XYZ file of C-alpha atoms in Angstrom:
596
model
C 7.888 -2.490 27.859
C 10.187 -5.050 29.519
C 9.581 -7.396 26.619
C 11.268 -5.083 24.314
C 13.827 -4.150 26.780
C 15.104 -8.426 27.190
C 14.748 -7.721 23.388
C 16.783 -5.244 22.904
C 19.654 -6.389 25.417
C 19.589 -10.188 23.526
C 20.366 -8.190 20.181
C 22.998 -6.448 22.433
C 24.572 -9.736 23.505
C 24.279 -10.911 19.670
C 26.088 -7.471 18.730
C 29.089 -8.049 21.371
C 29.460 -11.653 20.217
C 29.808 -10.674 16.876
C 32.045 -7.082 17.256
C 29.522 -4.994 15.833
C 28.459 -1.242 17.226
C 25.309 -1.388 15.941
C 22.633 -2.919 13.583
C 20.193 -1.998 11.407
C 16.523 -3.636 11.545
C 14.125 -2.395 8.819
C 10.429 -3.175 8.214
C 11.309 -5.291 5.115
C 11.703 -8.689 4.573
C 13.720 -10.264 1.817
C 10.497 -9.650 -0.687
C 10.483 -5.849 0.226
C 6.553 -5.550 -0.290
C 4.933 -3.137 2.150
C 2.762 -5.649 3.584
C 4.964 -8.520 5.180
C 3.744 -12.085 6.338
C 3.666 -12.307 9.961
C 6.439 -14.809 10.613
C 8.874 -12.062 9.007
C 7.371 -9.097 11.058
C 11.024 -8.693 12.537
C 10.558 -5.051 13.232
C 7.435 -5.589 15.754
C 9.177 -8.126 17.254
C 11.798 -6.002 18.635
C 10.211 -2.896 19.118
C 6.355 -3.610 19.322
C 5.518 -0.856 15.891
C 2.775 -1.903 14.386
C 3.208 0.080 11.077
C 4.010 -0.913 7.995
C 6.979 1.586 6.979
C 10.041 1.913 9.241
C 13.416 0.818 10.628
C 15.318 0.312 13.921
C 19.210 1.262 14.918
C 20.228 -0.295 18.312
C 23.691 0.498 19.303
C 25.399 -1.192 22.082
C 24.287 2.038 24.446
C 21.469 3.735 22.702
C 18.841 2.763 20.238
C 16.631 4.417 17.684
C 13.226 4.037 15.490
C 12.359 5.759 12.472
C 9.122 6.044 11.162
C 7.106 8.738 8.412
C 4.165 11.250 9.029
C 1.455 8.368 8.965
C 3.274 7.096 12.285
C 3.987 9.526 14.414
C 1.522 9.460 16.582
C 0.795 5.843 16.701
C 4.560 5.331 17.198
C 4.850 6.676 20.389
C 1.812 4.971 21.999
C 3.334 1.431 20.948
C 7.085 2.099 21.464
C 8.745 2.459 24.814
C 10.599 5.988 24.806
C 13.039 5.059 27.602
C 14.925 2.584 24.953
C 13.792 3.854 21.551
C 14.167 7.847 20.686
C 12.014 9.133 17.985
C 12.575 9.706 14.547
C 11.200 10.969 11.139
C 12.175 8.475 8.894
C 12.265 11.357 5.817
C 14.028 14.573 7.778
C 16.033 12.720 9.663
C 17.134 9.396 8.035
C 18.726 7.001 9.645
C 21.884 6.491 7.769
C 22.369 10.126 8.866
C 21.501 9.256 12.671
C 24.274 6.793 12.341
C 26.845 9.140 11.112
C 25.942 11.502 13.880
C 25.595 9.017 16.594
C 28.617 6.873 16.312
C 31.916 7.193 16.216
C 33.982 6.807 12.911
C 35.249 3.159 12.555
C 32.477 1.735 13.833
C 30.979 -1.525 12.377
C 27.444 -1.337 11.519
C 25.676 -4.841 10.431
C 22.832 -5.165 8.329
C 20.928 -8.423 6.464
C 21.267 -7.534 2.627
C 18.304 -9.683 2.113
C 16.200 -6.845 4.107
C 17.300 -4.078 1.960
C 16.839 -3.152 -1.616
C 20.115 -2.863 -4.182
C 19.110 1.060 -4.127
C 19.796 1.331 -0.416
C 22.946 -0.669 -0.479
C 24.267 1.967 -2.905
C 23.308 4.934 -1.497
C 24.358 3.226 2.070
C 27.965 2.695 0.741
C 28.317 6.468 -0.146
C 26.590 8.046 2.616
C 28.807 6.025 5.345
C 32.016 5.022 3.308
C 34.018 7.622 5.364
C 32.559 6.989 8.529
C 31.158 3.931 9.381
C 31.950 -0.090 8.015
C 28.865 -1.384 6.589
C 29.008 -5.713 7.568
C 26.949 -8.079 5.664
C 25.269 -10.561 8.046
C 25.277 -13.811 6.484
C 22.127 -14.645 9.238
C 19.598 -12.342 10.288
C 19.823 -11.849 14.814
C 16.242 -11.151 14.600
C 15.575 -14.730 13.324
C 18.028 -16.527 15.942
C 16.527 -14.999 18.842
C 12.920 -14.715 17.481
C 12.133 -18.560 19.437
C 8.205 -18.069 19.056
C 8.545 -17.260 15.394
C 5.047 -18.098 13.550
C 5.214 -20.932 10.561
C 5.043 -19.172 7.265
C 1.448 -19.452 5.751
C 1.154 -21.789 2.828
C -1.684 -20.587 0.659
C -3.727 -22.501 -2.175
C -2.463 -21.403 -5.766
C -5.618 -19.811 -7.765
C -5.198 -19.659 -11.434
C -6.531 -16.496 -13.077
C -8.466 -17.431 -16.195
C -8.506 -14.492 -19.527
C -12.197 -13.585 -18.557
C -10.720 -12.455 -15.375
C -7.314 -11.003 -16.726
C -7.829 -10.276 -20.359
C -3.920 -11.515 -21.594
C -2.607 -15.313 -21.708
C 0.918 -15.551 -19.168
C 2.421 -16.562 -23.002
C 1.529 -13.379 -24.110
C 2.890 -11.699 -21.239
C 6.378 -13.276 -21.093
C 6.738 -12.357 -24.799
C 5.694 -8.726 -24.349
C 8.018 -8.558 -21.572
C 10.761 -10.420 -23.880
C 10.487 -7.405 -26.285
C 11.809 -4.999 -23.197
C 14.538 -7.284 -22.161
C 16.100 -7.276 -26.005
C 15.367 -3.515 -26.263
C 17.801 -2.992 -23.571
C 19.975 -5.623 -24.935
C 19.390 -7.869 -21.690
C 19.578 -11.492 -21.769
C 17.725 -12.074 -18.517
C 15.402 -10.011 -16.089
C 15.661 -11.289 -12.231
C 12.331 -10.512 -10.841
C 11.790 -10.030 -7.277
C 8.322 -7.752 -7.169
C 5.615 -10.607 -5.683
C 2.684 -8.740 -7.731
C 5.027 -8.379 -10.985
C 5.766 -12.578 -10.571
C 1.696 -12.995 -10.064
C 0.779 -10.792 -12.847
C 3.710 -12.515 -15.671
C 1.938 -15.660 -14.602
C -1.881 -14.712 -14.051
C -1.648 -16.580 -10.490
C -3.066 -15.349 -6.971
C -2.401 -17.008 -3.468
C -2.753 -15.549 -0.640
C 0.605 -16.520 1.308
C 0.511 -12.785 2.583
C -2.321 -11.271 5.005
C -4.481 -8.524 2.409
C -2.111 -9.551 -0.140
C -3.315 -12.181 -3.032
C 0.440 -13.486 -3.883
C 2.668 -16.434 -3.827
C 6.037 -15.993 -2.059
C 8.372 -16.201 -5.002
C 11.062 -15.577 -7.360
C 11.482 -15.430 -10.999
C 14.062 -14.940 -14.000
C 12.637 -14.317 -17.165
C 15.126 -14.990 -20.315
C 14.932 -12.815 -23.621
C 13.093 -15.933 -25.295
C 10.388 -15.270 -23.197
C 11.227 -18.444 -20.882
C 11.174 -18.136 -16.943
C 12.981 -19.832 -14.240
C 9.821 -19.895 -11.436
C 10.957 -20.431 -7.476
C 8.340 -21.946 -5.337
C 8.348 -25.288 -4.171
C 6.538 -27.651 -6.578
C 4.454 -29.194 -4.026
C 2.791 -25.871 -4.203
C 1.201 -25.814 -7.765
C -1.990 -25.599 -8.814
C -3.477 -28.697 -10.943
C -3.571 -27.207 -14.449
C -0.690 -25.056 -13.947
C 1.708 -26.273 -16.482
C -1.474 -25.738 -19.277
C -2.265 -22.751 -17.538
C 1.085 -20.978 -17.776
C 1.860 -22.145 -21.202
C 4.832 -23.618 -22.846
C 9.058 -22.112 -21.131
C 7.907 -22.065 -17.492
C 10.353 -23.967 -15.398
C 9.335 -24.417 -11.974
C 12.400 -24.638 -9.181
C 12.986 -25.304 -5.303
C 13.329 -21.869 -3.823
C 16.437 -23.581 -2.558
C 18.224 -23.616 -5.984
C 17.931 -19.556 -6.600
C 21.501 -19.054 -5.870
C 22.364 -21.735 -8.723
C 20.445 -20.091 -10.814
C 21.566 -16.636 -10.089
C 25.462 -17.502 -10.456
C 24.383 -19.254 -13.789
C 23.953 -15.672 -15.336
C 28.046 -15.491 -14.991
C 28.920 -12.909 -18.233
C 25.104 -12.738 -18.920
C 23.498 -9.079 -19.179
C 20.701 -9.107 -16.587
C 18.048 -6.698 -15.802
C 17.778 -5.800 -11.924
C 15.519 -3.196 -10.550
C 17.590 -1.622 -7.927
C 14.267 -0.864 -6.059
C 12.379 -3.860 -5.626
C 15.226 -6.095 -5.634
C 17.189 -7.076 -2.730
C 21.130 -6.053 -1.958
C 21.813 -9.977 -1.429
C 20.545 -10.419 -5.228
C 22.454 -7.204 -6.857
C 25.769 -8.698 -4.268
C 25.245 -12.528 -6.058
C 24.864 -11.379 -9.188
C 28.333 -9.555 -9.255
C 29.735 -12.234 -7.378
C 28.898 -13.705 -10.373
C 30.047 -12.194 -12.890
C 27.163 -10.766 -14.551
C 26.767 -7.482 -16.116
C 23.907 -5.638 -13.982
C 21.531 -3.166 -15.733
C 19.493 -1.743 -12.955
C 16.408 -0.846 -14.801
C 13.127 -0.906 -13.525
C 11.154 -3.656 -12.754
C 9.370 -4.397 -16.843
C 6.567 -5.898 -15.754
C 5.793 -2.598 -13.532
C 4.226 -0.335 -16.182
C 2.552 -2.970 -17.841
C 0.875 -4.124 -15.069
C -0.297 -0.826 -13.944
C -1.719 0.472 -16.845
C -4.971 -1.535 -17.286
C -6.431 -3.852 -19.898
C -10.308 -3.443 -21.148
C -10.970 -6.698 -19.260
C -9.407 -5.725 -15.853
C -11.091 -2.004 -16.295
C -14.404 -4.154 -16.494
C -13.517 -6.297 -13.214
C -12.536 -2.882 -11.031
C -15.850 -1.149 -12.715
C -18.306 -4.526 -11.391
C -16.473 -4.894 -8.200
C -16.664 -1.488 -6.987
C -20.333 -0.935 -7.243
C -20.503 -3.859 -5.436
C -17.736 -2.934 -2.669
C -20.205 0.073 -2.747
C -23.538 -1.991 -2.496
C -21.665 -3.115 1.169
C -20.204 0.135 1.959
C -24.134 1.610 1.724
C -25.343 -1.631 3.697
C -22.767 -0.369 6.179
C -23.587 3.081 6.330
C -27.112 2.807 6.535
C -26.301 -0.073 9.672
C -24.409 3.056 11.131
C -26.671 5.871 10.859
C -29.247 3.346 12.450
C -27.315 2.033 15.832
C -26.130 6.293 16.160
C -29.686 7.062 16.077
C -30.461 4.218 18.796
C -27.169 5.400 20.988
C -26.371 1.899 20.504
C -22.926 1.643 22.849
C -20.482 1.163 19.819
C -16.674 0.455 19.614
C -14.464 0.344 16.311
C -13.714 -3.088 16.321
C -17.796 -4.049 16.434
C -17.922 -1.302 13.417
C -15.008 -3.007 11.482
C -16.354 -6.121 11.942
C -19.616 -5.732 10.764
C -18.411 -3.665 7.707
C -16.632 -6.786 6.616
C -19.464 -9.295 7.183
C -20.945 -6.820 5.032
C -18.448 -7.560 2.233
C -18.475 -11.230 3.278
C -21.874 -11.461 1.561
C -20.513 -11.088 -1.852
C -19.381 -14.828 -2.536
C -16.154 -13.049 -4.882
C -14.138 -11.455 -2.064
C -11.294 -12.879 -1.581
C -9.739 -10.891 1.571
C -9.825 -7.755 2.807
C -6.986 -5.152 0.663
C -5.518 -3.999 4.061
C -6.801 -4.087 7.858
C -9.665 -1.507 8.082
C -8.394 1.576 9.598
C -11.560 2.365 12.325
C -11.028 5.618 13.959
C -13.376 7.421 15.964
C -12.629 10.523 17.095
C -9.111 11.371 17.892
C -7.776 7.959 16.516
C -8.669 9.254 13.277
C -6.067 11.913 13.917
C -3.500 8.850 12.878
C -3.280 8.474 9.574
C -3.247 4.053 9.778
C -4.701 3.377 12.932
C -4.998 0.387 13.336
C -7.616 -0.247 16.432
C -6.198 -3.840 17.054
C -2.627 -2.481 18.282
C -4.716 -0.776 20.794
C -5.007 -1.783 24.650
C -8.424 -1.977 23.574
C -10.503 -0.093 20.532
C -11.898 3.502 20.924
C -15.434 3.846 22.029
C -17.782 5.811 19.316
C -19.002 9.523 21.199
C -21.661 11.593 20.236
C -20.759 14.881 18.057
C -17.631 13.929 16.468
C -15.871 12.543 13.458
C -15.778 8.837 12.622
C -12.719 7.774 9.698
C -13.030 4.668 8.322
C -10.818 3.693 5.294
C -11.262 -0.363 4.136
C -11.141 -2.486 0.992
C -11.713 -5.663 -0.317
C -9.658 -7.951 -2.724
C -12.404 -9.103 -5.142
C -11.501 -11.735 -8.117
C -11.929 -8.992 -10.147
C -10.578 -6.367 -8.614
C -9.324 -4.357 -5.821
C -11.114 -1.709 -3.659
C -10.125 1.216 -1.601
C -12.086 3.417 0.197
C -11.586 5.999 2.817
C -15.070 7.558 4.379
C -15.625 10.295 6.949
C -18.876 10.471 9.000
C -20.403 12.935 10.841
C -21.515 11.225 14.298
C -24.010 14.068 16.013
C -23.604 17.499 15.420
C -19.819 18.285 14.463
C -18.686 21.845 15.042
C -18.035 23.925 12.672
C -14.071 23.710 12.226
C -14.570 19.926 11.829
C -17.260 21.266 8.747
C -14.473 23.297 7.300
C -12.394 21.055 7.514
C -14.012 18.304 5.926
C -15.334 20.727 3.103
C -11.649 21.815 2.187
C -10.662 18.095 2.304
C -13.933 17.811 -0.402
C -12.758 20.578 -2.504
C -9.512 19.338 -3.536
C -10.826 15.771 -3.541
C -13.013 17.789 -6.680
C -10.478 19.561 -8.041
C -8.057 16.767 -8.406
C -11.051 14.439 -9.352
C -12.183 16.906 -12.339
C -8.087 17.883 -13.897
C -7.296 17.400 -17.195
C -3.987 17.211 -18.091
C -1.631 16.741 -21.435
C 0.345 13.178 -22.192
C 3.255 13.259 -19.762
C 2.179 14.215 -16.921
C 3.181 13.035 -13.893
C 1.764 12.344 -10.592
C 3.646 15.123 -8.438
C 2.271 17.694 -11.115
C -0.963 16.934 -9.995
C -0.414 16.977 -6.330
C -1.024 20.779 -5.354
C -4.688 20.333 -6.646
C -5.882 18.769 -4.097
C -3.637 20.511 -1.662
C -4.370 24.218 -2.382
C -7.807 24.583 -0.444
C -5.757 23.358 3.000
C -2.859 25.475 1.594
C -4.740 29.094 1.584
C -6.295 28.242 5.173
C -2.345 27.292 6.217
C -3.079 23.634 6.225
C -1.644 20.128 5.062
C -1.203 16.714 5.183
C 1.780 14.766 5.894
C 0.782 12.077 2.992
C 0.715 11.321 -0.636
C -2.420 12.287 -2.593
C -2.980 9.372 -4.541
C -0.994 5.406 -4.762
C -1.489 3.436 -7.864
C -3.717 0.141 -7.375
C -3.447 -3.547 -8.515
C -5.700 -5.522 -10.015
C -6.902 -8.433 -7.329
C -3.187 -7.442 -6.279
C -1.134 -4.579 -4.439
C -3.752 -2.548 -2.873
C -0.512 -0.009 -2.908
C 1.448 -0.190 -6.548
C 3.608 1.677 -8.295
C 5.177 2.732 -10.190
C 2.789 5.586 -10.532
C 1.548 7.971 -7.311
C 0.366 11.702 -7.117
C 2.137 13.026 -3.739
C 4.730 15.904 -3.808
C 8.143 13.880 -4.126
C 8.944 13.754 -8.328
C 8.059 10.460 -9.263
C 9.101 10.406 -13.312
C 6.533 7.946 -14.012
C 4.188 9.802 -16.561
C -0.139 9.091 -16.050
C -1.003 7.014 -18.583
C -4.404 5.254 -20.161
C -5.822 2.568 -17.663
C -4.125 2.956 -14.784
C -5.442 3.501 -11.554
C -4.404 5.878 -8.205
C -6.997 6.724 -5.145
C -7.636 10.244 -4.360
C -7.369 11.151 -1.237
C -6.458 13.913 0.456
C -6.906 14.793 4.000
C -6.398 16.540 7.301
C -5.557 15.835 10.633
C -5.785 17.530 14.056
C -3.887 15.651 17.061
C -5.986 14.493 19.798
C -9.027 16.056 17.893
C -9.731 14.176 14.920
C -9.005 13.014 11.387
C -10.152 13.575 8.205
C -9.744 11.949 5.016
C -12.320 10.987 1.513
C -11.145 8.686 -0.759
C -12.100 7.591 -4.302
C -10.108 5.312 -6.760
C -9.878 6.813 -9.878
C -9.037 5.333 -13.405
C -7.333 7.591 -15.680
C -8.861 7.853 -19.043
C -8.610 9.416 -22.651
C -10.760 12.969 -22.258
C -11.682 14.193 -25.402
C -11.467 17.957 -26.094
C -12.002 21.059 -28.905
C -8.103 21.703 -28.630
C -5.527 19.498 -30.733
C -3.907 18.041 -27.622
C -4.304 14.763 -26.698
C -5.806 14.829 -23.152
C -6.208 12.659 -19.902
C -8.439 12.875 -17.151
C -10.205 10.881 -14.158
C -12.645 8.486 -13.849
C -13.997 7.745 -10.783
C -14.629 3.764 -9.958
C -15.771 4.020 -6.431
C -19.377 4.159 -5.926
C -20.291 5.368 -2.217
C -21.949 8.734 -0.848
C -20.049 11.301 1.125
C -22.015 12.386 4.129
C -23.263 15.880 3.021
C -23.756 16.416 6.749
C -20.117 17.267 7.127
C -20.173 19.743 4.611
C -20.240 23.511 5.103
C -22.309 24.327 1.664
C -21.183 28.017 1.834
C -17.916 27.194 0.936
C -18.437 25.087 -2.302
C -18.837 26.702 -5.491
C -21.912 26.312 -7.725
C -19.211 23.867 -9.891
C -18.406 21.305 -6.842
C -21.961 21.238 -5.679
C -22.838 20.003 -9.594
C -19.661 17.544 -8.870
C -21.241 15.962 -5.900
C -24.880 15.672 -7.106
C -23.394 14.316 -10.578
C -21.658 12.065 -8.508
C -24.188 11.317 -6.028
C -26.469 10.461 -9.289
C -23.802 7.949 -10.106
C -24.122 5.858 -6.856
C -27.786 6.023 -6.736
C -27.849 4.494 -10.672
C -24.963 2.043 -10.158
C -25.864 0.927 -6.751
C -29.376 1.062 -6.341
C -30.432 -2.139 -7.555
C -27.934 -4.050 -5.366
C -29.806 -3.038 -2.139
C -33.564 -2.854 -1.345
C -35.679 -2.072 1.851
C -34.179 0.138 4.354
C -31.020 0.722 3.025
C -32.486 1.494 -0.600
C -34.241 3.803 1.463
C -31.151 5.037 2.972
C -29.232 5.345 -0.161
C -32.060 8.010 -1.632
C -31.822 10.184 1.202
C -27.939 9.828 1.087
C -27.767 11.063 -2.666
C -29.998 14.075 -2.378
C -28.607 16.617 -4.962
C -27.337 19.732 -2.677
C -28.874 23.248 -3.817
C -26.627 25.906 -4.291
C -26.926 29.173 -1.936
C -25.530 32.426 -3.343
């Protein structure tokens, strides 16, 4: 607490010294990915949040932090609340604090590297007639910030086709055909996974994230400017890559940027950065803002990168069973267990497989009441939970295979759970089924899908305060987009290979948490009628503990969903595991009978 206090009052002094009433310190960095290296984890810094979505105001005599329904509760064990007052970062944004909070005249300053173009915009309107939004030419955080970590330089890999399927050539000139669609000359791209996918590279310059820190420009004839430092390229790259690929100091990115002057450029106000949408009209060039064209593309799946996720999730699932079965054994000794032994030894479980790369995200380990927040993390903690006897353990992990990413949320029973924990858990099932088994016409879109797995919670006067489903990379973004199933409208229509998890839940404070998780790959379904369907396939390939389900409240057509299912794990995974956990694994996928 007095750490972020000194904090707090040095970005005070910074403020006075440079007349400003207040400034604005957001999760982002200048790549505006949700997972940030740690040397630009400004937002921790200051306040001590842990979380990976979320923004500061700190005026010169009061001081806010914003943060969604995932962080709530984690946000106020991490966050002094005698300098920082609590916010929801949705219901009560923060541009909105500001116009209530200070007076009008007053000059906010904010790093335009730290924000995207959308935010800028919308900023400009939303406090035009109040505040005066000042562009900081240097961040405070990174002047005071004396202990600031190096940045992590990470190995280049190369991605060869039997991995990815399409040639970078091919890409570029697929994404040339967008750019003269929309009569663009140029596309700035700012999205790390886009940049990795254009040019079938992986590094791992991020923690759970396989990218290069980067920038690109790709030109209409399929040419592209790359920005990393030279020094940092893979032998083979130049072959690799193919012919147009002209490789830059980051340094010379503003060059580059005011040599569009007059040009037509493509800018996706969303992934891209104010300070790039500010230097491109500083320059003279006429801005589309368009989304990113590499986004859709990437998401939707080729057959060789469907292959990869299939192969690496039944064997995420051969270490997820390995895990389980380790579990169920040390419960049934009362083996003293804490969540940080139980992460650990769930990822030296998915250390055996020579092809993992890192872990997708740090393992959320929850016993108990942890559980009840939605990304614990157990390593924020003054020290992790202890696993008790008759409750709920939540553990949601994945790795980042060369083949593929995983993502898997799993709740156990630990002991005898009660029965509102059973219904619970079985409501959480049955929209897990429902959503798992729609089918639904070309153009559908993710939000259409969301009450599905909502409307079992719904009836009982339950919810979540969380999307349903997030679209996933391949060996990339654990978390893409542009496709998600939650309730906000997202326009981006399902389509043919791409991929979103599945995974609602439900959480009770200081009780427990809740939450099953499958990835599923979205697939052609064919039907009697004369419309062209889609529907789900699931990839992942793990039980779900039938010992935290309350059988009397699944249908006859959800028990047939798990034991179909179950069938599926025992066939795909079964060969990967022998002995005990083979054993394990058969009494784990024991169809359920159903009781009318």
């Amino acid at each position: 607490m007095q750490v972020t206090a000194q904090r707090v009052e040095a970005l005070r002094g910074y403020m006075a010294q440079h007349k400003l009433d207040a400034i604005i310190i957001p999760h982002e960095d200048e790549y505006l990915g949700e997972y940030i290296p740690e040397h630009n984890e400004r937002l921790h810094w200051l306040t001590g949040f842990t979380g990976s979505a979320g923004a500061a105001v700190v005026t010169a005599t009061s001081a806010a932090i914003f943060v969604d329904g995932r962080y709530t509760v984690q946000v106020a064990k991490q966050v002094p609340n005698d300098i920082f007052e609590y916010r929801h970062l949705i219901e009560e944004p923060y541009l909105d604090w500001i116009t209530s909070t200070l007076p009008s005249g007053s000059k906010v300053g904010f790093d335009p590297r730290m924000h995207s173009a959308l935010w800028l915009r919308n900023a400009q309107s939303t406090l035009a007639q109040h505040v005066h939004l000042v562009v900081m030419e240097h961040n405070p955080i990174d002047e005071l910030w004396t202990d600031r970590p190096a940045p992590v330089v990470s190995e280049m890999r190369l991605m060869s086709q039997d991995l990815v399927g399409e040639d970078s050539h091919s890409k570029r000139q697929r994404i040339a055909q967008v750019l003269n669609q929309n009569h663009a000359e140029s596309a700035v791209l700012t999205a790390l996974d886009s940049i990795c996918w254009l040019l079938n590279i992986r590094g791992l310059d991020v923690s759970r994230l396989p990218v290069v820190l980067s920038h690109a420009i790709i030109h209409k004839d399929a040419s592209v400017e790359f920005f990393l430092d030279p020094a940092r390229l893979a032998d083979g790259f130049s072959v690799h890559v193919g012919p147009d690929v002209r490789v830059h100091h980051p340094d010379q990115l503003p060059t580059k940027l005011q040599e569009l002057d007059s040009k037509r450029v493509m800018l996706d106000p969303a992934t891209s950065n104010a300070w790039m949408m500010l230097t491109l009209q500083n320059a003279n060039a006429h801005i589309l803002q368009s989304a990113d064209p590499c986004a859709l593309p990437k998401a939707a799946k080729n057959a060789t990168e469907i292959a990869g996720m299939k192969a690496c999730h039944i064997r995420d699932g051969a270490a997820m069973v390995k895990f389980l079965c380790w579990l169920d054994q040390q419960v049934a000794k009362q083996t003293p267990l804490d969540e940080a032994i139980i992460a650990d030894t769930l990822y030296a479980f998915r250390k055996e497989d020579e092809t993992l790369a890192d872990l997708s995200f740090d393992t959320i380990s929850a016993a108990g009441s942890n559980a009840a927040m939605c990304h614990y993390n157990h390593l924020n903690q003054p020290e992790p939970g202890k696993l008790t006897n008759n409750t709920l353990y939540l553990v949601d992990s994945g790795g980042q295979y060369i083949d593929g990413t995983t993502d898997i949320t799993r709740t156990i029973a630990i002991g005898e759970i009660n029965q509102e924990m059973k219904q619970q858990f079985t409501l959480v099932l049955k929209g897990h089924i429902a959503l798992d088994q729609a089918r639904f016409p070309k153009g559908t879109c993710g939000h259409h899908l969301d009450v599905l797995a909502r409307q079992y919670l719904w009836a009982k006067g339950y919810d979540f305060d969380h999307g349903t489903g997030h679209g996933v990379g391949h060996f990339l973004n654990v978390h893409e987009g542009p496709q998600r199933i939650s309730k906000a409208t997202n326009p981006v229509a399902l389509q043919p290979g791409m991929i979103l998890s599945n995974e609602p839940g439900y959480y009770r404070a200081d009780a427990f948490g809740i939450r099953i998780e499958n990835l599923e790959l979205v697939v052609d379904v064919p039907t009697a009628g004369d419309s062209h369907m889609l529907g789900f396939e699931s990839l992942t390939r793990c039980p779900i503990d039938t010992r935290a389900i309350d059988t009397s409240l699944l249908t006859s057509g959800e028990i047939e969903w798990l034991n179909h299912y179950h069938q599926l794990v025992w066939d795909d995974v079964n060969p990967l595991v022998e002995g005990e956990v083979k054993t394990w694994l058969y009494h784990a996928t024991q169809p359920l009978t159903f009781n009318t």
